[in-house]
PDB file of C-alpha atoms in Angstrom:
ATOM      1  CA  MET A   1       0.000   0.000   0.000  1.00  0.00           C
ATOM      2  CA  ALA A   2       1.336   3.418  -0.973  1.00  0.00           C
ATOM      3  CA  VAL A   3       2.003   5.900   1.795  1.00  0.00           C
ATOM      4  CA  LEU A   4       0.476   9.272   1.012  1.00  0.00           C
ATOM      5  CA  MET A   5       2.839  12.203   1.280  1.00  0.00           C
ATOM      6  CA  PRO A   6       1.890  15.518   2.868  1.00  0.00           C
ATOM      7  CA  ASN A   7       0.450  18.116   0.521  1.00  0.00           C
ATOM      8  CA  VAL A   8       2.831  19.790  -1.868  1.00  0.00           C
ATOM      9  CA  LYS A   9       3.352  23.316  -0.613  1.00  0.00           C
ATOM     10  CA  LEU A  10       3.850  26.073  -3.137  1.00  0.00           C
ATOM     11  CA  ASP A  11       5.348  28.294  -0.428  1.00  0.00           C
ATOM     12  CA  GLU A  12       8.261  25.824  -0.198  1.00  0.00           C
ATOM     13  CA  PRO A  13      10.815  26.894  -2.855  1.00  0.00           C
ATOM     14  CA  ASP A  14      11.780  23.329  -3.868  1.00  0.00           C
ATOM     15  CA  ASP A  15       8.127  22.258  -4.230  1.00  0.00           C
ATOM     16  CA  ALA A  16       7.209  25.426  -6.129  1.00  0.00           C
ATOM     17  CA  ASP A  17      10.162  25.007  -8.505  1.00  0.00           C
ATOM     18  CA  ALA A  18       9.337  21.342  -9.126  1.00  0.00           C
ATOM     19  CA  VAL A  19       5.656  22.086  -9.809  1.00  0.00           C
ATOM     20  CA  ASN A  20       6.554  24.958 -12.140  1.00  0.00           C
ATOM     21  CA  THR A  21       9.132  22.893 -14.041  1.00  0.00           C
ATOM     22  CA  LEU A  22       6.678  19.991 -14.361  1.00  0.00           C
ATOM     23  CA  ARG A  23       3.925  22.310 -15.635  1.00  0.00           C
ATOM     24  CA  ILE A  24       6.159  23.916 -18.236  1.00  0.00           C
ATOM     25  CA  GLY A  25       7.600  20.598 -19.388  1.00  0.00           C
ATOM     26  CA  VAL A  26       4.230  18.890 -19.712  1.00  0.00           C
ATOM     27  CA  LEU A  27       2.680  21.843 -21.554  1.00  0.00           C
ATOM     28  CA  ARG A  28       5.542  22.209 -24.027  1.00  0.00           C
ATOM     29  CA  LEU A  29       5.756  18.498 -24.724  1.00  0.00           C
ATOM     30  CA  SER A  30       1.983  18.303 -25.155  1.00  0.00           C
ATOM     31  CA  ARG A  31       1.990  21.274 -27.517  1.00  0.00           C
ATOM     32  CA  ARG A  32       4.698  19.701 -29.648  1.00  0.00           C
ATOM     33  CA  MET A  33       2.918  16.338 -29.786  1.00  0.00           C
ATOM     34  CA  ARG A  34      -0.379  18.012 -30.741  1.00  0.00           C
ATOM     35  CA  HIS A  35       1.164  19.047 -34.035  1.00  0.00           C
ATOM     36  CA  LEU A  36       1.866  15.409 -34.910  1.00  0.00           C
ATOM     37  CA  SER A  37      -1.783  14.462 -35.312  1.00  0.00           C
ATOM     38  CA  VAL A  38      -2.602  12.317 -38.345  1.00  0.00           C
ATOM     39  CA  ASP A  39      -5.842  14.293 -38.756  1.00  0.00           C
ATOM     40  CA  ARG A  40      -5.224  17.931 -37.905  1.00  0.00           C
ATOM     41  CA  THR A  41      -8.835  18.875 -38.566  1.00  0.00           C
ATOM     42  CA  LEU A  42      -9.939  17.286 -35.265  1.00  0.00           C
ATOM     43  CA  SER A  43      -9.875  19.384 -32.121  1.00  0.00           C
ATOM     44  CA  LEU A  44      -8.173  18.211 -28.954  1.00  0.00           C
ATOM     45  CA  ALA A  45     -11.583  17.619 -27.385  1.00  0.00           C
ATOM     46  CA  GLU A  46     -12.647  15.462 -30.335  1.00  0.00           C
ATOM     47  CA  LEU A  47      -9.421  13.446 -30.268  1.00  0.00           C
ATOM     48  CA  SER A  48      -9.678  13.003 -26.524  1.00  0.00           C
ATOM     49  CA  ALA A  49     -13.272  11.772 -26.750  1.00  0.00           C
ATOM     50  CA  LEU A  50     -12.286   9.298 -29.476  1.00  0.00           C
ATOM     51  CA  GLY A  51      -9.364   8.065 -27.409  1.00  0.00           C
ATOM     52  CA  THR A  52     -11.628   7.544 -24.404  1.00  0.00           C
ATOM     53  CA  LEU A  53     -14.127   5.577 -26.481  1.00  0.00           C
ATOM     54  CA  ALA A  54     -11.366   3.444 -27.984  1.00  0.00           C
ATOM     55  CA  ARG A  55      -9.858   2.777 -24.553  1.00  0.00           C
ATOM     56  CA  CYS A  56     -13.052   2.312 -22.511  1.00  0.00           C
ATOM     57  CA  GLY A  57     -15.539   1.065 -25.095  1.00  0.00           C
ATOM     58  CA  PRO A  58     -19.041   2.278 -25.924  1.00  0.00           C
ATOM     59  CA  MET A  59     -20.771   4.508 -23.377  1.00  0.00           C
ATOM     60  CA  THR A  60     -23.616   6.962 -23.113  1.00  0.00           C
ATOM     61  CA  PRO A  61     -22.991  10.583 -24.074  1.00  0.00           C
ATOM     62  CA  GLY A  62     -23.405  11.538 -20.406  1.00  0.00           C
ATOM     63  CA  GLU A  63     -20.762   9.035 -19.300  1.00  0.00           C
ATOM     64  CA  LEU A  64     -18.409  10.285 -21.999  1.00  0.00           C
ATOM     65  CA  ALA A  65     -18.984  13.905 -20.942  1.00  0.00           C
ATOM     66  CA  ARG A  66     -18.129  13.010 -17.330  1.00  0.00           C
ATOM     67  CA  LYS A  67     -14.982  11.134 -18.326  1.00  0.00           C
ATOM     68  CA  GLU A  68     -13.903  14.037 -20.523  1.00  0.00           C
ATOM     69  CA  HIS A  69     -14.793  16.683 -17.917  1.00  0.00           C
ATOM     70  CA  VAL A  70     -17.036  18.626 -20.278  1.00  0.00           C
ATOM     71  CA  GLN A  71     -20.660  19.679 -20.069  1.00  0.00           C
ATOM     72  CA  PRO A  72     -23.218  17.394 -21.778  1.00  0.00           C
ATOM     73  CA  PRO A  73     -24.197  20.004 -24.412  1.00  0.00           C
ATOM     74  CA  SER A  74     -20.530  20.310 -25.420  1.00  0.00           C
ATOM     75  CA  MET A  75     -20.240  16.540 -25.685  1.00  0.00           C
ATOM     76  CA  THR A  76     -23.405  16.420 -27.799  1.00  0.00           C
ATOM     77  CA  ARG A  77     -21.732  18.786 -30.299  1.00  0.00           C
ATOM     78  CA  ILE A  78     -18.493  16.766 -30.248  1.00  0.00           C
ATOM     79  CA  ILE A  79     -20.385  13.521 -30.870  1.00  0.00           C
ATOM     80  CA  ALA A  80     -22.354  15.089 -33.740  1.00  0.00           C
ATOM     81  CA  LEU A  81     -19.146  16.281 -35.420  1.00  0.00           C
ATOM     82  CA  LEU A  82     -17.471  12.897 -34.976  1.00  0.00           C
ATOM     83  CA  GLN A  83     -20.568  11.111 -36.279  1.00  0.00           C
ATOM     84  CA  GLU A  84     -20.625  13.321 -39.407  1.00  0.00           C
ATOM     85  CA  ARG A  85     -17.027  12.271 -40.082  1.00  0.00           C
ATOM     86  CA  GLY A  86     -17.814   8.582 -39.616  1.00  0.00           C
ATOM     87  CA  LEU A  87     -15.619   8.308 -36.518  1.00  0.00           C
ATOM     88  CA  VAL A  88     -18.361   7.374 -34.037  1.00  0.00           C
ATOM     89  CA  ALA A  89     -21.624   5.512 -34.328  1.00  0.00           C
ATOM     90  CA  LEU A  90     -24.666   5.649 -32.081  1.00  0.00           C
ATOM     91  CA  GLU A  91     -25.993   2.272 -30.996  1.00  0.00           C
ATOM     92  CA  PRO A  92     -29.100   1.350 -29.033  1.00  0.00           C
ATOM     93  CA  HIS A  93     -28.516   0.979 -25.295  1.00  0.00           C
ATOM     94  CA  PRO A  94     -29.004  -2.692 -24.362  1.00  0.00           C
ATOM     95  CA  GLU A  95     -30.949  -1.910 -21.171  1.00  0.00           C
ATOM     96  CA  ASP A  96     -32.554   1.499 -21.708  1.00  0.00           C
ATOM     97  CA  ARG A  97     -34.271   2.207 -25.034  1.00  0.00           C
ATOM     98  CA  ARG A  98     -34.308   5.942 -24.248  1.00  0.00           C
ATOM     99  CA  GLN A  99     -30.492   6.007 -24.255  1.00  0.00           C
ATOM    100  CA  LYS A 100     -27.898   5.566 -26.975  1.00  0.00           C
ATOM    101  CA  LEU A 101     -24.343   4.334 -26.715  1.00  0.00           C
ATOM    102  CA  VAL A 102     -21.533   6.106 -28.530  1.00  0.00           C
ATOM    103  CA  ALA A 103     -18.889   3.833 -30.038  1.00  0.00           C
ATOM    104  CA  ALA A 104     -15.710   4.513 -31.984  1.00  0.00           C
ATOM    105  CA  THR A 105     -15.820   3.151 -35.528  1.00  0.00           C
ATOM    106  CA  GLY A 106     -13.159   1.099 -37.262  1.00  0.00           C
ATOM    107  CA  GLN A 107     -12.135   4.233 -39.140  1.00  0.00           C
ATOM    108  CA  ALA A 108     -11.549   6.000 -35.807  1.00  0.00           C
ATOM    109  CA  GLU A 109      -9.563   3.051 -34.449  1.00  0.00           C
ATOM    110  CA  GLU A 110      -7.297   3.089 -37.524  1.00  0.00           C
ATOM    111  CA  MET A 111      -6.779   6.855 -37.297  1.00  0.00           C
ATOM    112  CA  LEU A 112      -5.999   6.665 -33.567  1.00  0.00           C
ATOM    113  CA  GLU A 113      -3.562   3.792 -34.090  1.00  0.00           C
ATOM    114  CA  ALA A 114      -1.738   5.707 -36.834  1.00  0.00           C
ATOM    115  CA  SER A 115      -1.614   8.813 -34.635  1.00  0.00           C
ATOM    116  CA  ARG A 116      -0.311   6.843 -31.629  1.00  0.00           C
ATOM    117  CA  GLY A 117       2.337   5.217 -33.786  1.00  0.00           C
ATOM    118  CA  GLN A 118       3.473   8.548 -35.170  1.00  0.00           C
ATOM    119  CA  ARG A 119       3.638  10.144 -31.712  1.00  0.00           C
ATOM    120  CA  ASN A 120       5.348   7.144 -30.120  1.00  0.00           C
ATOM    121  CA  THR A 121       8.005   7.136 -32.850  1.00  0.00           C
ATOM    122  CA  TRP A 122       8.569  10.869 -32.419  1.00  0.00           C
ATOM    123  CA  LEU A 123       8.786  10.578 -28.645  1.00  0.00           C
ATOM    124  CA  ALA A 124      11.131   7.569 -28.837  1.00  0.00           C
ATOM    125  CA  ASP A 125      13.408   9.510 -31.196  1.00  0.00           C
ATOM    126  CA  LEU A 126      13.358  12.456 -28.787  1.00  0.00           C
ATOM    127  CA  ALA A 127      14.085  10.191 -25.807  1.00  0.00           C
ATOM    128  CA  GLY A 128      17.023   8.794 -27.765  1.00  0.00           C
ATOM    129  CA  GLU A 129      18.710  12.141 -27.127  1.00  0.00           C
ATOM    130  CA  LEU A 130      18.731  11.458 -23.353  1.00  0.00           C
ATOM    131  CA  ASP A 131      21.575   9.797 -21.524  1.00  0.00           C
ATOM    132  CA  GLU A 132      21.023   6.481 -19.679  1.00  0.00           C
ATOM    133  CA  GLU A 133      20.405   8.149 -16.320  1.00  0.00           C
ATOM    134  CA  GLU A 134      17.849  10.576 -17.773  1.00  0.00           C
ATOM    135  CA  TRP A 135      16.093   7.755 -19.661  1.00  0.00           C
ATOM    136  CA  ALA A 136      15.935   5.638 -16.487  1.00  0.00           C
ATOM    137  CA  ALA A 137      14.444   8.584 -14.571  1.00  0.00           C
ATOM    138  CA  LEU A 138      11.879   9.182 -17.316  1.00  0.00           C
ATOM    139  CA  ARG A 139      10.921   5.471 -17.441  1.00  0.00           C
ATOM    140  CA  ALA A 140      10.428   5.550 -13.674  1.00  0.00           C
ATOM    141  CA  ALA A 141       8.388   8.780 -13.865  1.00  0.00           C
ATOM    142  CA  ALA A 142       6.089   7.588 -16.675  1.00  0.00           C
ATOM    143  CA  PRO A 143       3.617   5.719 -14.409  1.00  0.00           C
ATOM    144  CA  VAL A 144       3.521   8.689 -12.020  1.00  0.00           C
ATOM    145  CA  LEU A 145       2.749  11.114 -14.855  1.00  0.00           C
ATOM    146  CA  HIS A 146       0.042   8.735 -16.061  1.00  0.00           C
ATOM    147  CA  LYS A 147      -1.442   8.676 -12.563  1.00  0.00           C
ATOM    148  CA  LEU A 148      -1.382  12.486 -12.343  1.00  0.00           C
ATOM    149  CA  ALA A 149      -3.161  12.716 -15.681  1.00  0.00           C
ATOM    150  CA  HIS A 150      -5.979  10.514 -14.400  1.00  0.00           C
ATOM    151  CA  LEU A 151      -6.499  11.923 -10.888  1.00  0.00           C
TER     152      LEU A 151
END
């Protein structure tokens, strides 16, 4: 069982510097990776929703909105745009006929796989510029960054 640490304190110089460096690094890396999208016509919100559907499977629009931290009307617009492009399909809910499930299509899965491959290759090439110690630290930090992204 993990032992929880005390709260990070921004009035502590070391904590504040670490948080600031992490924020800047994550933002810059994210911005650079955004430009590697296979389909640049999709917004970040649309790509994120597709990724969630591909990872988690079909779900109601409300569930998708909650997972994506957006309001239901915004998700309704995102789903409509993705449906127009053939990237999601609406299916009947197996238990509630009033509901629909949103599912990623095969076309979306292929696009996401190509995008992941492109970004992974780019990131691996970039990581190849690190020395062994830096690469070991980054490998160790990867699960922690993943956890932070999903808290």
